[in-house]
Coordinates of C-alpha atoms in Angstrom, one line a residue:
M13 CA -43.1 -10.2 -46.6
D14 CA -45.0 -11.2 -43.5
T15 CA -42.1 -13.5 -42.5
D16 CA -39.6 -10.6 -42.8
R17 CA -41.8 -8.4 -40.7
E18 CA -42.1 -11.0 -38.0
R19 CA -38.3 -11.4 -38.0
H20 CA -37.8 -7.7 -37.7
R21 CA -40.3 -7.5 -34.8
A22 CA -38.5 -10.4 -33.1
R23 CA -35.2 -8.6 -33.4
E24 CA -36.7 -5.3 -32.1
T25 CA -38.2 -7.1 -29.1
A26 CA -34.9 -8.8 -28.3
F27 CA -33.1 -5.5 -28.5
Y28 CA -35.7 -3.9 -26.3
L29 CA -35.4 -6.6 -23.7
F30 CA -31.6 -6.2 -23.8
T31 CA -31.6 -2.4 -23.4
Q32 CA -34.2 -2.5 -20.7
Q33 CA -32.2 -5.3 -18.8
S34 CA -35.3 -7.5 -18.9
L35 CA -33.6 -10.6 -20.2
P36 CA -33.8 -13.8 -18.1
A37 CA -30.6 -13.9 -15.9
C38 CA -29.3 -14.8 -12.5
K39 CA -29.7 -11.7 -10.4
P40 CA -28.4 -12.5 -6.9
V41 CA -29.4 -10.1 -4.2
L42 CA -26.5 -9.4 -1.9
T43 CA -28.2 -9.1 1.5
P44 CA -26.0 -8.2 4.5
G45 CA -26.1 -11.9 5.6
W46 CA -24.8 -13.1 2.2
V47 CA -22.0 -10.4 2.1
I48 CA -20.8 -11.4 5.6
A49 CA -20.9 -15.1 4.8
I50 CA -18.9 -14.6 1.5
F51 CA -16.2 -12.6 3.4
L52 CA -16.1 -15.2 6.2
F53 CA -15.7 -18.0 3.6
M54 CA -12.9 -16.2 1.8
G55 CA -11.0 -15.7 5.1
V56 CA -11.5 -19.3 6.1
I57 CA -10.2 -20.5 2.8
F58 CA -7.3 -18.0 2.1
I59 CA -5.6 -18.0 5.5
P60 CA -5.0 -21.8 5.7
V61 CA -3.9 -21.9 2.0
G62 CA -1.5 -19.0 2.7
L63 CA 0.0 -20.7 5.8
I64 CA 0.4 -24.0 3.9
T65 CA 2.1 -22.1 1.0
L66 CA 4.5 -20.3 3.4
R67 CA 5.4 -23.5 5.1
A68 CA 6.2 -25.1 1.7
S69 CA 8.3 -22.1 0.8
H70 CA 10.2 -22.2 4.1
C71 CA 11.0 -25.9 3.6
V72 CA 13.1 -24.9 0.6
V73 CA 16.8 -24.6 1.4
E74 CA 18.6 -22.0 -0.6
I75 CA 22.2 -20.7 -0.7
V76 CA 22.8 -17.4 -2.6
D77 CA 26.4 -16.3 -3.3
R78 CA 27.3 -13.1 -5.2
Y79 CA 30.7 -13.6 -6.9
D80 CA 31.1 -10.8 -9.5
I81 CA 33.0 -8.5 -7.1
D82 CA 35.2 -11.0 -5.3
C83 CA 36.2 -12.7 -8.6
V84 CA 37.9 -9.5 -9.8
P85 CA 41.5 -9.1 -8.6
E86 CA 42.1 -6.3 -6.2
P87 CA 44.2 -4.1 -8.6
S88 CA 41.5 -4.3 -11.3
R89 CA 38.5 -3.4 -9.2
M90 CA 38.9 0.3 -10.1
D91 CA 38.3 -0.6 -13.8
K92 CA 36.3 -3.8 -13.9
V93 CA 35.2 -3.3 -17.5
S94 CA 38.8 -3.3 -18.8
Y95 CA 39.5 -6.4 -16.7
I96 CA 36.6 -8.4 -18.1
Q97 CA 37.3 -7.3 -21.7
D98 CA 41.0 -8.2 -21.5
D99 CA 41.3 -11.8 -22.9
S100 CA 44.9 -12.0 -21.7
I101 CA 43.9 -12.0 -18.1
P102 CA 42.7 -15.4 -16.7
K103 CA 39.2 -15.3 -15.4
N104 CA 39.2 -18.3 -13.1
C105 CA 38.1 -17.9 -9.6
S106 CA 37.2 -20.0 -6.5
H107 CA 34.4 -19.5 -4.1
F108 CA 33.3 -21.3 -1.0
M109 CA 29.6 -22.1 -0.2
K110 CA 28.8 -23.5 3.2
V111 CA 25.7 -25.6 3.7
H112 CA 23.8 -24.6 6.8
K113 CA 20.9 -27.0 6.4
Y114 CA 20.5 -30.5 4.9
M115 CA 19.8 -30.3 1.2
K116 CA 18.2 -33.2 -0.4
A117 CA 18.9 -34.0 -4.1
P118 CA 18.1 -32.9 -6.7
I119 CA 19.8 -29.6 -5.9
Y120 CA 19.1 -27.0 -8.6
I121 CA 21.9 -24.7 -9.7
Y122 CA 20.8 -21.3 -11.0
Y123 CA 22.7 -18.2 -12.1
Q124 CA 21.0 -15.0 -11.1
L125 CA 21.5 -11.7 -12.9
D126 CA 20.3 -8.3 -11.5
N127 CA 19.7 -5.0 -13.3
Y128 CA 19.6 -6.9 -16.6
Y129 CA 16.7 -5.8 -18.7
Q130 CA 15.9 -8.8 -21.0
N131 CA 12.5 -7.2 -21.5
H132 CA 13.9 -4.2 -23.4
R133 CA 11.8 -3.9 -26.6
R134 CA 14.8 -3.8 -29.0
Y135 CA 16.4 -6.8 -27.2
V136 CA 13.3 -8.9 -27.2
K137 CA 12.6 -8.3 -30.9
S138 CA 16.2 -9.1 -32.0
R139 CA 15.6 -12.8 -32.8
S140 CA 14.2 -15.0 -35.5
D141 CA 12.0 -17.9 -34.3
K142 CA 11.7 -19.2 -37.9
Q143 CA 15.5 -19.3 -38.3
L144 CA 15.8 -21.2 -35.0
L145 CA 13.5 -23.8 -36.3
D146 CA 14.5 -23.9 -40.0
G147 CA 18.1 -22.6 -40.0
Q148 CA 19.6 -21.1 -43.1
K149 CA 16.6 -22.2 -45.2
Y150 CA 14.8 -19.2 -43.8
H151 CA 16.4 -16.0 -45.2
D152 CA 14.2 -13.2 -43.8
T153 CA 16.2 -12.3 -40.7
S154 CA 15.7 -8.6 -40.7
S155 CA 14.2 -8.8 -37.2
C156 CA 17.6 -9.9 -35.9
Q157 CA 19.3 -6.5 -36.5
P158 CA 21.9 -5.4 -35.5
V159 CA 23.3 -9.0 -35.2
E160 CA 21.9 -10.3 -38.5
S161 CA 25.0 -11.2 -40.6
N162 CA 28.8 -11.1 -40.6
N163 CA 31.0 -10.8 -43.7
N164 CA 27.9 -11.1 -45.9
R165 CA 27.1 -14.5 -44.4
P166 CA 24.1 -15.2 -42.2
I167 CA 24.5 -15.8 -38.5
V168 CA 22.8 -18.8 -37.0
P169 CA 21.3 -18.2 -34.4
C170 CA 21.0 -14.5 -35.1
G171 CA 19.9 -11.6 -32.9
L172 CA 21.0 -9.9 -29.7
I173 CA 19.5 -12.5 -27.4
A174 CA 21.6 -15.3 -28.7
W175 CA 24.6 -13.0 -29.2
S176 CA 24.6 -12.1 -25.5
L177 CA 24.5 -15.8 -24.3
F178 CA 25.6 -16.2 -20.7
N179 CA 29.0 -17.9 -20.6
D180 CA 30.2 -18.2 -17.0
T181 CA 31.0 -21.8 -16.1
F182 CA 30.9 -23.6 -12.7
E183 CA 32.6 -26.6 -11.2
F184 CA 31.6 -28.0 -7.7
I185 CA 34.0 -29.9 -5.4
R186 CA 33.2 -31.3 -2.0
E187 CA 35.9 -32.9 0.2
G188 CA 38.2 -33.1 -2.8
A189 CA 35.7 -35.0 -5.0
E190 CA 33.9 -33.3 -7.9
L191 CA 30.2 -33.1 -7.6
K192 CA 28.7 -34.2 -10.9
V193 CA 26.3 -31.7 -12.5
N194 CA 23.5 -33.0 -14.7
R195 CA 23.0 -30.4 -17.4
K196 CA 20.4 -32.4 -19.4
N197 CA 16.7 -31.5 -19.5
I198 CA 17.2 -28.1 -18.1
A199 CA 15.1 -26.5 -20.8
W200 CA 11.4 -26.9 -21.5
K201 CA 10.5 -30.0 -23.4
S202 CA 8.2 -27.9 -25.7
D203 CA 11.1 -25.6 -26.5
R204 CA 13.5 -28.4 -27.4
G205 CA 11.0 -30.2 -29.5
H206 CA 9.1 -27.5 -31.3
K207 CA 11.1 -24.2 -31.3
F208 CA 14.7 -25.2 -32.0
G209 CA 15.5 -27.3 -35.1
K210 CA 17.0 -30.8 -34.7
N211 CA 18.9 -30.3 -38.0
V212 CA 19.9 -26.7 -37.4
Y213 CA 23.5 -26.1 -36.5
P214 CA 25.3 -22.9 -35.3
F215 CA 26.9 -21.1 -38.2
N216 CA 29.1 -18.0 -38.3
F217 CA 28.3 -17.4 -34.7
Q218 CA 30.5 -15.0 -32.6
N219 CA 32.9 -14.6 -35.5
G220 CA 32.7 -10.8 -35.7
T221 CA 34.9 -8.2 -34.2
L222 CA 32.7 -7.7 -31.2
I223 CA 32.0 -10.8 -29.1
G224 CA 28.9 -10.7 -26.9
G225 CA 28.8 -13.8 -24.8
G226 CA 29.3 -17.6 -25.1
K227 CA 30.1 -19.6 -28.1
L228 CA 28.2 -22.6 -29.4
N229 CA 29.5 -25.9 -30.6
P230 CA 28.9 -25.9 -34.4
E231 CA 28.6 -29.8 -34.4
I232 CA 25.7 -29.9 -32.0
P233 CA 22.1 -29.0 -33.2
L234 CA 20.3 -26.1 -31.6
S235 CA 17.7 -28.5 -30.1
D236 CA 20.5 -30.0 -28.0
Q237 CA 22.1 -26.7 -26.9
E238 CA 20.1 -26.4 -23.8
D239 CA 22.1 -23.4 -22.4
L240 CA 21.0 -21.4 -25.4
I241 CA 17.4 -22.6 -25.1
V242 CA 17.2 -21.6 -21.5
W243 CA 18.7 -18.2 -22.3
M244 CA 16.4 -17.5 -25.2
R245 CA 13.4 -17.6 -23.0
T246 CA 13.6 -14.0 -21.9
S247 CA 12.7 -12.8 -18.5
A248 CA 10.1 -10.1 -17.8
L249 CA 11.8 -8.7 -14.8
P250 CA 15.3 -7.0 -14.4
S251 CA 16.3 -9.6 -11.7
F252 CA 16.0 -13.2 -12.9
R253 CA 17.4 -16.7 -12.4
K254 CA 18.0 -19.3 -15.1
L255 CA 18.7 -23.0 -14.5
Y256 CA 22.3 -24.1 -15.0
G257 CA 22.1 -27.7 -14.0
R258 CA 21.3 -30.2 -11.1
I259 CA 23.4 -31.8 -8.5
E260 CA 22.2 -35.4 -7.9
E261 CA 23.8 -35.9 -4.5
D262 CA 22.6 -34.8 -1.1
L263 CA 24.5 -32.1 0.8
D264 CA 24.8 -32.4 4.6
V265 CA 25.0 -29.7 7.2
D266 CA 28.3 -27.9 7.4
D267 CA 29.5 -29.3 4.1
V268 CA 31.7 -26.8 2.3
V269 CA 31.4 -26.7 -1.5
V270 CA 34.3 -25.3 -3.4
V271 CA 33.1 -23.6 -6.6
N272 CA 35.7 -23.2 -9.3
L273 CA 34.2 -20.8 -11.8
M274 CA 35.1 -18.8 -14.9
N275 CA 34.1 -15.2 -14.5
N276 CA 33.6 -14.4 -18.3
Y277 CA 30.3 -12.6 -18.5
N278 CA 30.4 -8.8 -18.6
T279 CA 27.8 -7.3 -16.3
Y280 CA 30.2 -4.5 -15.1
S281 CA 29.4 -2.2 -18.1
F282 CA 25.8 -1.6 -16.9
G283 CA 26.2 -2.1 -13.2
G284 CA 24.7 -5.6 -13.1
K285 CA 25.2 -8.3 -10.5
K286 CA 25.9 -12.0 -10.8
K287 CA 25.0 -14.6 -8.2
L288 CA 25.2 -18.3 -7.9
V289 CA 22.2 -20.1 -6.3
L290 CA 21.9 -23.6 -4.9
S291 CA 18.3 -24.5 -4.1
T292 CA 16.2 -27.5 -3.3
S293 CA 12.5 -27.6 -4.2
S294 CA 9.1 -28.4 -2.7
W295 CA 5.7 -29.4 -4.1
L296 CA 5.2 -25.7 -4.8
G297 CA 8.5 -25.3 -6.6
G298 CA 11.3 -23.0 -5.5
K299 CA 11.5 -20.5 -2.6
N300 CA 8.9 -17.8 -3.0
D301 CA 7.0 -16.2 -0.1
F302 CA 4.9 -13.8 -2.2
L303 CA 2.0 -16.2 -2.9
G304 CA 1.7 -17.2 0.8
H305 CA 1.8 -13.6 2.0
A306 CA -0.7 -12.6 -0.6
C307 CA -3.2 -15.3 0.5
V308 CA -2.8 -14.5 4.2
F309 CA -3.3 -10.8 3.5
V310 CA -6.5 -11.5 1.4
G311 CA -7.8 -13.8 4.1
C312 CA -7.1 -11.4 7.0
S313 CA -8.6 -8.5 5.1
S314 CA -11.8 -10.6 4.3
L315 CA -12.2 -11.6 8.0
T316 CA -11.7 -8.0 9.1
L317 CA -14.4 -6.8 6.7
A318 CA -16.7 -9.6 7.7
I319 CA -16.4 -8.6 11.4
I320 CA -16.9 -4.9 10.6
F321 CA -20.0 -5.6 8.4
M322 CA -21.4 -7.9 11.1
L323 CA -21.1 -5.3 13.8
L324 CA -22.7 -2.7 11.6
H325 CA -25.5 -5.1 10.7
V326 CA -26.2 -5.8 14.4
K327 CA -26.1 -2.2 15.4
Y328 CA -28.0 -0.7 12.5
R329 CA -30.2 -3.6 11.6
R330 CA -33.1 -2.7 9.3
P331 CA -35.6 -4.9 7.5
Y332 CA -34.9 -5.9 4.0
G333 CA -36.8 -3.7 1.4
D334 CA -37.8 -1.1 3.9
M335 CA -39.3 1.7 1.7
S336 CA -38.9 4.3 4.4
Y337 CA -35.2 4.6 3.6
L338 CA -35.8 5.8 0.1
P339 CA -34.9 9.5 -0.4
W340 CA -38.3 10.6 -1.4
N341 CA -39.8 8.9 1.7
R342 CA -37.5 10.6 4.2
K343 CA -38.8 13.5 6.2
S344 CA -35.7 15.6 5.3
F345 CA -36.8 15.5 1.7
S346 CA -40.4 16.3 2.3
G347 CA -41.5 19.8 1.2

């Protein structure tokens, strides 16, 4: 009994110390000097980091070409949806991309889609990760609705994401010679090895009355269908880029690259845009000025606050812990 009482008292004591904020802890006192020093330190760190990041971003050479409008014949531009849905009309198209700055290999090829909401809740949920890994052995594909089965047979891979696979194709020619495009290892290694089955093959895919996007080779396992793997990693923003391949040759200034493409993918129904992007990379990755601008902004703001606090501290200096500034010690509060 005495032991239980001692434990109870120990708990009460610990609870009392916690509620009264009397537990041993680090309690730094932010004096004016410390506050000014912290803001100065942040400014000195963030501004150089931001400038270095911006320089790395500006070293990336990027060519962006929108092709969805130009690749529709003039007579069909009044009704682009009918044009893209008519299989009897050839969809081949040629575009020219001029290199304005030397591009060192590898040159990454992206397709960019705008106004395309891959983060829509119903779209994101319409997939079966178990089926992608186990194939037809996994039967519970109710999450794939409305693209779950066709003619009472399962669809592999099922779901709206796979069904809407991007299917435009690109061929690149420079000075009459084709530029080889490496389309291997464009997907994450973890996705290829752990999320898509090596013995799972497409089955009954795009065999319905309504075709969504690209078809898949039924003789190649899903783990090797890297276009699908890249597409299945959905984007959080309505404008996104996905890797198509890599050009392993350098492109010189004033080179003209002829792009022969097949304009198959329907973005006209929802007012989307399609762009082709050629880009180099730096140690930071692709071209993105946001991080650099954010660091410079934080650094400049910190320096500005440090200067303001320093001036205030110099002008209105008072000793630390001066009791005369307490409300009950001011003359205005005296009876």
